[in-house]
Coordinates of C-alpha atoms and ligand atoms in Angstrom, one line a residue:
M1415 CA 157.8 140.0 251.3
T1416 CA 161.1 139.0 249.6
E1417 CA 164.1 140.6 248.0
E1418 CA 162.8 139.4 244.7
A1419 CA 159.4 141.1 245.3
I1420 CA 161.2 144.4 246.1
L1421 CA 163.4 144.1 243.1
E1422 CA 160.4 143.3 240.9
A1423 CA 158.7 146.5 242.2
L1424 CA 161.8 148.5 241.4
R1425 CA 161.7 147.5 237.8
V1426 CA 159.3 150.4 237.0
V1427 CA 161.9 152.9 238.2
E1428 CA 163.9 154.2 235.3
D1429 CA 167.2 156.1 235.2
P1430 CA 165.9 159.5 234.0
E1431 CA 168.9 160.0 231.8
V1432 CA 169.0 156.8 229.9
R1433 CA 165.3 155.9 230.4
R1434 CA 166.0 152.3 231.3
S1435 CA 165.1 150.3 234.4
I1436 CA 167.5 150.7 237.3
V1437 CA 167.1 147.0 237.9
E1438 CA 168.0 146.1 234.4
L1439 CA 171.0 148.4 234.6
E1440 CA 172.0 146.8 237.9
M1441 CA 171.9 150.0 239.8
V1442 CA 170.3 148.5 242.9
K1443 CA 173.2 147.5 245.1
R1444 CA 171.6 146.2 248.3
I1445 CA 168.2 145.3 249.6
E1446 CA 167.7 144.6 253.3
I1447 CA 164.4 143.5 254.8
D1448 CA 163.7 143.8 258.5
G1449 CA 160.1 142.9 259.3
S1450 CA 158.0 145.4 257.4
K1451 CA 160.9 147.8 257.0
V1452 CA 162.9 147.9 253.8
D1453 CA 166.4 149.4 253.3
V1454 CA 167.8 149.7 249.8
E1455 CA 170.9 151.2 248.2
V1456 CA 170.9 152.5 244.7
L1457 CA 174.1 153.5 242.8
L1458 CA 174.3 156.5 240.6
T1459 CA 176.9 157.0 237.9
I1460 CA 178.2 160.3 239.3
R1461 CA 178.4 161.9 242.7
G1462 CA 176.0 164.8 243.1
C1463 CA 173.9 163.7 240.1
P1464 CA 171.2 166.4 239.8
L1465 CA 168.6 163.7 239.3
R1466 CA 169.3 162.0 242.5
T1467 CA 166.2 163.2 244.4
V1468 CA 164.0 162.1 241.4
I1469 CA 165.3 158.6 241.6
E1470 CA 165.3 158.6 245.4
D1471 CA 161.6 159.6 245.5
Q1472 CA 160.6 157.1 242.8
V1473 CA 162.4 154.2 244.5
R1474 CA 160.8 155.0 247.8
E1475 CA 157.4 155.2 246.2
A1476 CA 157.8 151.9 244.4
I1477 CA 158.9 150.1 247.6
L1478 CA 156.1 151.5 249.7
A1479 CA 153.6 150.3 247.1
V1480 CA 154.6 146.7 247.9
P1481 CA 152.0 145.1 250.2
G1482 CA 153.3 144.7 253.7
V1483 CA 155.9 147.4 253.6
T1484 CA 155.5 150.1 256.2
S1485 CA 158.7 152.1 255.8
A1486 CA 161.5 152.5 253.2
T1487 CA 165.0 153.8 253.6
V1488 CA 166.7 154.8 250.4
T1489 CA 170.5 155.3 250.3
I1490 CA 172.0 156.8 247.2
G1491 CA 175.6 155.7 246.5
T1492 CA 178.1 156.4 243.7
M1493 CA 179.5 153.7 241.4
T1494 CA 183.1 152.7 241.6
D1495 CA 185.1 152.9 238.4
E1496 CA 184.6 149.2 237.9
E1497 CA 180.8 149.5 238.3
R1498 CA 180.7 152.4 236.0
D1499 CA 182.5 150.4 233.3
R1500 CA 180.0 147.6 233.6
F1501 CA 177.2 150.2 233.4
A1502 CA 178.6 151.6 230.2
A1503 CA 179.0 148.1 228.8
K1504 CA 175.4 147.5 229.5
L1505 CA 174.3 150.6 227.7
R1506 CA 176.5 149.8 224.7
G1507 CA 174.9 146.4 224.5
T1508 CA 176.5 143.3 223.1
P1509 CA 179.9 143.5 221.4
E1510 CA 178.4 143.1 217.9
Q1511 CA 176.4 146.2 218.4
T1512 CA 179.3 148.3 219.5
A1513 CA 181.0 148.0 216.0
E1514 CA 178.4 150.4 214.6
S1515 CA 176.0 152.7 216.3
P1516 CA 172.4 151.2 216.0
L1517 CA 171.4 154.5 214.4
L1518 CA 173.8 154.0 211.5
N1519 CA 172.5 150.4 210.9
P1520 CA 170.8 150.3 207.5
H1521 CA 167.8 148.6 209.1
S1522 CA 167.4 151.4 211.6
T1523 CA 163.9 152.9 211.4
T1524 CA 165.0 156.3 212.6
R1525 CA 164.2 159.0 210.1
F1526 CA 167.0 161.6 209.5
I1527 CA 166.3 165.1 208.5
A1528 CA 169.2 167.4 207.8
V1529 CA 168.4 171.1 207.9
A1530 CA 170.4 173.3 205.5
S1531 CA 170.6 176.8 204.2
G1532 CA 172.7 178.7 201.6
K1533 CA 173.7 181.4 204.0
G1534 CA 173.9 182.1 207.7
G1535 CA 171.5 183.9 209.9
V1536 CA 168.3 182.7 208.1
G1537 CA 167.1 180.9 211.2
K1538 CA 168.3 177.4 210.4
S1539 CA 169.2 176.5 214.0
T1540 CA 165.9 178.1 215.2
V1541 CA 164.0 176.0 212.7
T1542 CA 165.9 172.8 213.7
A1543 CA 165.3 173.3 217.4
N1544 CA 161.7 174.2 217.1
L1545 CA 160.9 171.4 214.7
A1546 CA 162.5 169.0 217.1
V1547 CA 160.3 170.3 220.0
A1548 CA 157.2 170.1 217.8
F1549 CA 158.0 166.4 217.1
A1550 CA 158.5 165.8 220.8
R1551 CA 155.1 167.6 221.5
L1552 CA 153.6 165.1 219.1
G1553 CA 155.0 162.2 221.1
Y1554 CA 158.0 161.2 218.9
R1555 CA 161.4 160.3 220.4
V1556 CA 163.7 163.0 219.0
G1557 CA 167.4 163.5 218.8
V1558 CA 169.2 166.6 217.5
V1559 CA 172.8 166.8 216.3
D1560 CA 174.4 170.2 216.1
A1561 CA 176.5 169.4 213.0
D1562 CA 177.2 173.1 212.7
I1563 CA 180.4 172.4 214.5
Y1564 CA 181.9 175.9 214.1
G1565 CA 178.9 178.0 214.7
F1566 CA 177.1 175.7 217.2
S1567 CA 174.1 177.6 218.6
L1568 CA 171.7 174.9 219.5
P1569 CA 172.6 174.8 223.2
S1570 CA 171.8 178.5 223.7
I1571 CA 168.6 178.1 221.6
F1572 CA 167.5 175.2 223.9
G1573 CA 168.7 177.2 226.9
I1574 CA 171.3 174.5 228.0
A1575 CA 174.5 176.3 227.2
D1576 CA 175.7 175.8 230.8
V1577 CA 174.8 172.1 231.0
K1578 CA 177.5 169.5 230.5
P1579 CA 176.5 166.0 229.3
V1580 CA 177.1 163.1 231.5
V1581 CA 180.0 160.9 230.3
V1582 CA 180.1 157.4 231.6
S1583 CA 183.3 155.5 230.7
N1584 CA 183.7 157.4 227.4
L1585 CA 180.0 156.9 226.5
I1586 CA 178.3 160.3 226.2
L1587 CA 174.7 160.8 227.3
P1588 CA 172.9 163.4 225.3
V1589 CA 171.5 166.4 227.2
Q1590 CA 167.7 166.2 227.5
T1591 CA 165.7 169.3 227.3
H1592 CA 162.2 170.1 226.1
D1593 CA 161.8 166.3 225.8
V1594 CA 164.5 166.3 223.1
K1595 CA 168.0 164.8 223.2
V1596 CA 170.8 167.2 222.1
V1597 CA 174.4 166.7 221.3
S1598 CA 176.6 169.7 220.3
M1599 CA 180.2 170.4 219.8
H1600 CA 179.6 173.2 222.3
F1601 CA 179.7 170.6 225.1
F1602 CA 183.2 169.5 224.2
V1603 CA 185.3 172.6 223.6
P1604 CA 186.8 174.7 226.3
E1605 CA 185.1 178.1 226.6
N1606 CA 186.2 180.9 224.3
R1607 CA 188.5 178.6 222.3
P1608 CA 187.8 178.6 218.6
V1609 CA 187.4 175.3 216.9
I1610 CA 189.8 174.6 214.0
W1611 CA 188.9 171.6 212.0
R1612 CA 190.4 170.0 209.0
G1613 CA 188.2 167.9 206.7
P1614 CA 189.0 164.4 207.9
M1615 CA 188.6 165.4 211.6
L1616 CA 185.3 166.9 210.8
G1617 CA 183.9 163.7 209.4
K1618 CA 185.3 161.8 212.4
M1619 CA 183.7 164.2 214.8
L1620 CA 180.3 163.7 213.2
R1621 CA 180.7 160.0 213.3
N1622 CA 181.6 160.3 217.0
F1623 CA 178.3 162.0 217.6
F1624 CA 176.7 158.7 216.6
Q1625 CA 179.3 156.1 217.8
E1626 CA 180.2 157.6 221.2
V1627 CA 176.7 158.8 222.2
H1628 CA 174.1 156.7 223.8
W1629 CA 171.0 157.9 221.9
G1630 CA 168.7 155.0 222.7
E1631 CA 165.8 154.4 220.4
L1632 CA 164.8 157.4 218.3
D1633 CA 161.9 158.0 215.9
V1634 CA 163.6 161.0 214.2
M1635 CA 166.9 162.7 214.3
L1636 CA 167.5 166.3 213.1
L1637 CA 170.9 167.6 212.0
D1638 CA 171.6 171.3 212.0
L1639 CA 174.1 171.6 209.1
P1640 CA 176.6 174.5 208.8
P1641 CA 175.4 177.2 206.4
G1642 CA 176.6 177.0 202.8
T1643 CA 177.5 174.1 200.6
G1644 CA 180.3 172.4 202.5
D1645 CA 181.9 169.1 203.3
V1646 CA 179.6 168.4 206.2
A1647 CA 176.6 167.8 203.9
L1648 CA 178.8 165.2 202.0
D1649 CA 179.8 163.5 205.2
V1650 CA 176.2 163.4 206.4
H1651 CA 175.3 161.8 203.1
N1652 CA 178.0 159.2 203.3
M1653 CA 177.1 158.3 206.9
L1654 CA 173.3 158.6 206.5
P1655 CA 172.4 157.8 202.9
K1656 CA 168.7 157.8 203.8
S1657 CA 168.8 161.4 205.2
K1658 CA 166.3 163.9 203.8
E1659 CA 167.1 167.5 203.5
L1660 CA 165.1 170.6 204.5
I1661 CA 166.1 173.9 203.0
V1662 CA 165.6 177.0 205.0
T1663 CA 165.4 180.4 203.4
T1664 CA 164.1 183.9 204.1
P1665 CA 161.5 185.5 201.9
H1666 CA 164.0 187.8 200.3
P1667 CA 164.8 187.0 196.7
N1668 CA 168.6 187.4 197.3
A1669 CA 168.4 184.8 200.1
A1670 CA 166.4 182.6 197.9
D1671 CA 169.2 182.5 195.2
V1672 CA 171.7 181.3 197.8
A1673 CA 169.3 178.8 199.3
V1674 CA 168.9 177.3 195.8
R1675 CA 172.7 176.7 195.7
A1676 CA 172.5 174.7 199.0
G1677 CA 169.6 172.8 197.5
L1678 CA 171.5 172.0 194.3
M1679 CA 174.4 170.8 196.4
A1680 CA 172.0 168.5 198.3
Q1681 CA 170.8 167.1 194.9
Q1682 CA 174.4 166.7 193.8
V1683 CA 175.1 164.4 196.8
H1684 CA 171.8 162.7 196.1
H1685 CA 170.1 163.8 199.2
D1686 CA 166.4 163.8 198.8
I1687 CA 165.1 167.3 199.4
I1688 CA 161.9 167.0 201.3
G1689 CA 160.9 170.7 201.1
V1690 CA 161.6 174.3 201.8
I1691 CA 160.9 176.4 204.9
E1692 CA 160.5 180.1 204.5
N1693 CA 161.5 181.6 207.9
M1694 CA 160.7 185.2 209.1
A1695 CA 158.1 185.1 206.3
Y1696 CA 156.1 188.0 207.7
Y1697 CA 155.1 189.8 210.8
Q1698 CA 151.5 189.4 211.8
C1699 CA 149.8 192.1 213.9
D1700 CA 148.3 190.8 217.1
Q1701 CA 145.3 193.1 217.0
C1702 CA 144.3 193.3 213.4
G1703 CA 145.8 190.1 212.1
E1704 CA 147.3 192.0 209.2
K1705 CA 150.6 190.7 207.7
A1706 CA 153.6 192.9 207.1
Y1707 CA 156.2 191.4 204.8
L1708 CA 159.3 193.0 206.4
F1709 CA 161.9 190.9 204.5
G1710 CA 160.3 190.8 201.1
R1711 CA 158.1 188.1 199.6
G1712 CA 158.3 185.0 197.4
G1713 CA 161.7 183.6 198.4
G1714 CA 160.3 180.3 199.7
D1715 CA 158.1 179.7 196.6
Q1716 CA 161.0 180.6 194.3
V1717 CA 163.4 178.1 196.0
A1718 CA 160.8 175.3 196.0
E1719 CA 160.0 175.8 192.3
T1720 CA 163.6 175.9 191.2
L1721 CA 164.4 172.7 193.2
G1722 CA 161.3 171.0 192.1
T1723 CA 160.0 170.6 195.6
Q1724 CA 157.4 172.1 197.9
L1725 CA 157.2 175.0 200.3
L1726 CA 156.2 173.3 203.5
A1727 CA 155.9 176.1 205.9
Q1728 CA 156.1 179.9 206.3
I1729 CA 157.2 180.7 209.8
P1730 CA 156.2 184.3 210.9
I1731 CA 158.6 186.6 212.7
G1732 CA 158.0 186.5 216.5
A1733 CA 159.4 186.5 220.0
T1734 CA 160.7 183.3 221.5
G1735 CA 160.8 182.2 225.1
K1736 CA 162.8 184.5 227.5
A1737 CA 166.0 182.4 228.0
T1738 CA 165.6 180.2 224.9
G1739 CA 164.9 180.3 221.2
I1740 CA 162.0 178.0 221.6
F1741 CA 158.5 179.3 220.6
T1742 CA 155.7 178.4 222.9
A1743 CA 153.2 175.9 221.7
D1744 CA 150.4 178.4 221.5
S1745 CA 152.3 181.1 219.5
L1746 CA 151.8 181.5 215.8
Q1747 CA 155.3 180.1 215.3
G1748 CA 154.7 177.2 217.7
E1749 CA 151.6 176.3 215.8
A1750 CA 153.4 176.5 212.4
F1751 CA 156.1 174.2 213.6
Y1752 CA 153.5 171.8 215.0
E1753 CA 151.7 171.7 211.6
L1754 CA 155.1 171.2 209.8
A1755 CA 156.0 168.3 212.1
I1756 CA 152.6 166.6 211.4
G1757 CA 153.1 167.0 207.7
L1758 CA 156.7 165.7 207.8
A1759 CA 155.6 162.8 209.9
S1760 CA 153.0 161.9 207.4
T1761 CA 155.4 162.2 204.4
L1762 CA 158.0 160.1 206.2
E1763 CA 155.3 157.6 207.4
M1764 CA 156.1 158.0 211.1
T1765 CA 153.9 156.9 214.0
P1766 CA 154.5 158.4 217.4
T1767 CA 155.9 156.1 220.1
K1768 CA 154.7 157.9 223.1
R1769 CA 151.2 159.1 222.2
K1770 CA 150.4 162.4 223.9
E1771 CA 147.1 164.1 224.6
Ligands
LIG1307 N1 160.8 183.3 213.0 C1 161.7 184.1 213.6 N2 161.2 185.2 214.2 C2 162.1 186.0 214.9 N3 163.4 185.8 215.1 C3 163.9 184.7 214.5 C4 163.1 183.8 213.8 N4 163.9 182.8 213.3 C5 165.1 183.1 213.8 N5 165.1 184.2 214.4 C6 166.3 184.9 215.1 O1 167.3 185.1 214.0 C7 168.6 184.9 214.5 C8 169.3 183.9 213.7 O2 168.7 182.6 213.8 P1 169.5 181.3 213.8 O3 170.7 181.4 214.8 O4 168.5 180.2 214.0 O5 170.0 181.3 212.3 P2 171.1 180.3 211.6 O6 170.7 180.3 210.2 O7 171.2 179.1 212.3 O8 172.4 181.2 211.8 P3 173.9 180.7 211.7 O9 174.2 180.8 210.2 O10 174.6 181.7 212.5 O11 174.0 179.3 212.2 C9 168.5 184.5 216.0 O12 168.7 185.6 216.8 C10 167.0 184.0 216.1 O13 166.5 184.2 217.3
LIG1308 MG1 172.9 178.2 213.2

């Protein structure tokens, strides 16, 4: 039994936040071997890291799996400022890579889908979040940017409004929930303080969401755009020229008119519109299966036809999880989002990274 053997065994342990080996990230500070007893110290970025017991258990398990080891003592320490800087530098990668986020690289294989609507309250954020969860359920690596920087609501939809992202030497780690990585302006403004943005700051903020955030590798990234036909769509286009746009509308003809305007704006900035989602399309009776069209009918078809694209999904009205806006996998809505994700993945020629059962 050698230090190298122990270090090799620890390679399988990943930092749950950045999903990279703790050995590769140089988080293993000390290994001491005394006969068949092993004593290691692992450094975490912040004191009182909520994931500390997860790492501790995995480290102990990995060491005990090495032949000849009878006992393992695991000490969890905290990085010094210097060690934290080195850790951040490792995450950022080589200096060449820091110039531009890998996601913004034209050769990046990440697919970008911006979710837009003509007016507020049609369920754009709900659609973004649930579509992201559906992609994750299919085994894709998913990131979500809450680009609705005034009306950010994704954290409460995901049930993470009280969570703060970990910041390591100015590098922000997205909050992970439902197997999705989320970054929202919500995380960076003091509570109850309105956000006032001017155009240029807005674009800069959006860029920061890419540049200053360690996303890791992603198969698909969704962006929740603010409602209407604003500057943000233009910024997104400049930054992510390959981005596709999904238009969300309700079935009501009035809502459809406004949604068309958002779609026309997307076409103006040469965003490919990938399709239309009709949200709150109908209410389906549990017992009899009959559909009640509470908010009118035909909005989705009308928008799709006017914009020369397709109606991809009709999401029924329903109840989400208790503390979140996420529909369960077995609900009518959950199933509709699952089908939608399968269809989009096929259109965008995506293959899942982490195949799931
Ligand atoms: N299919 C649905 N069934 C039932 N309720 C829904 C559905 N979709 C959205 N909602 C509810 O409608 C409300 C508005 O949804 P959401 O916040 O997603 O809309 P939005 O278009 O993002 O609004 P905003 O313009 O404020 O950003 C929320 O309370 C949400 O829970
Ligand atoms: Mg919203």
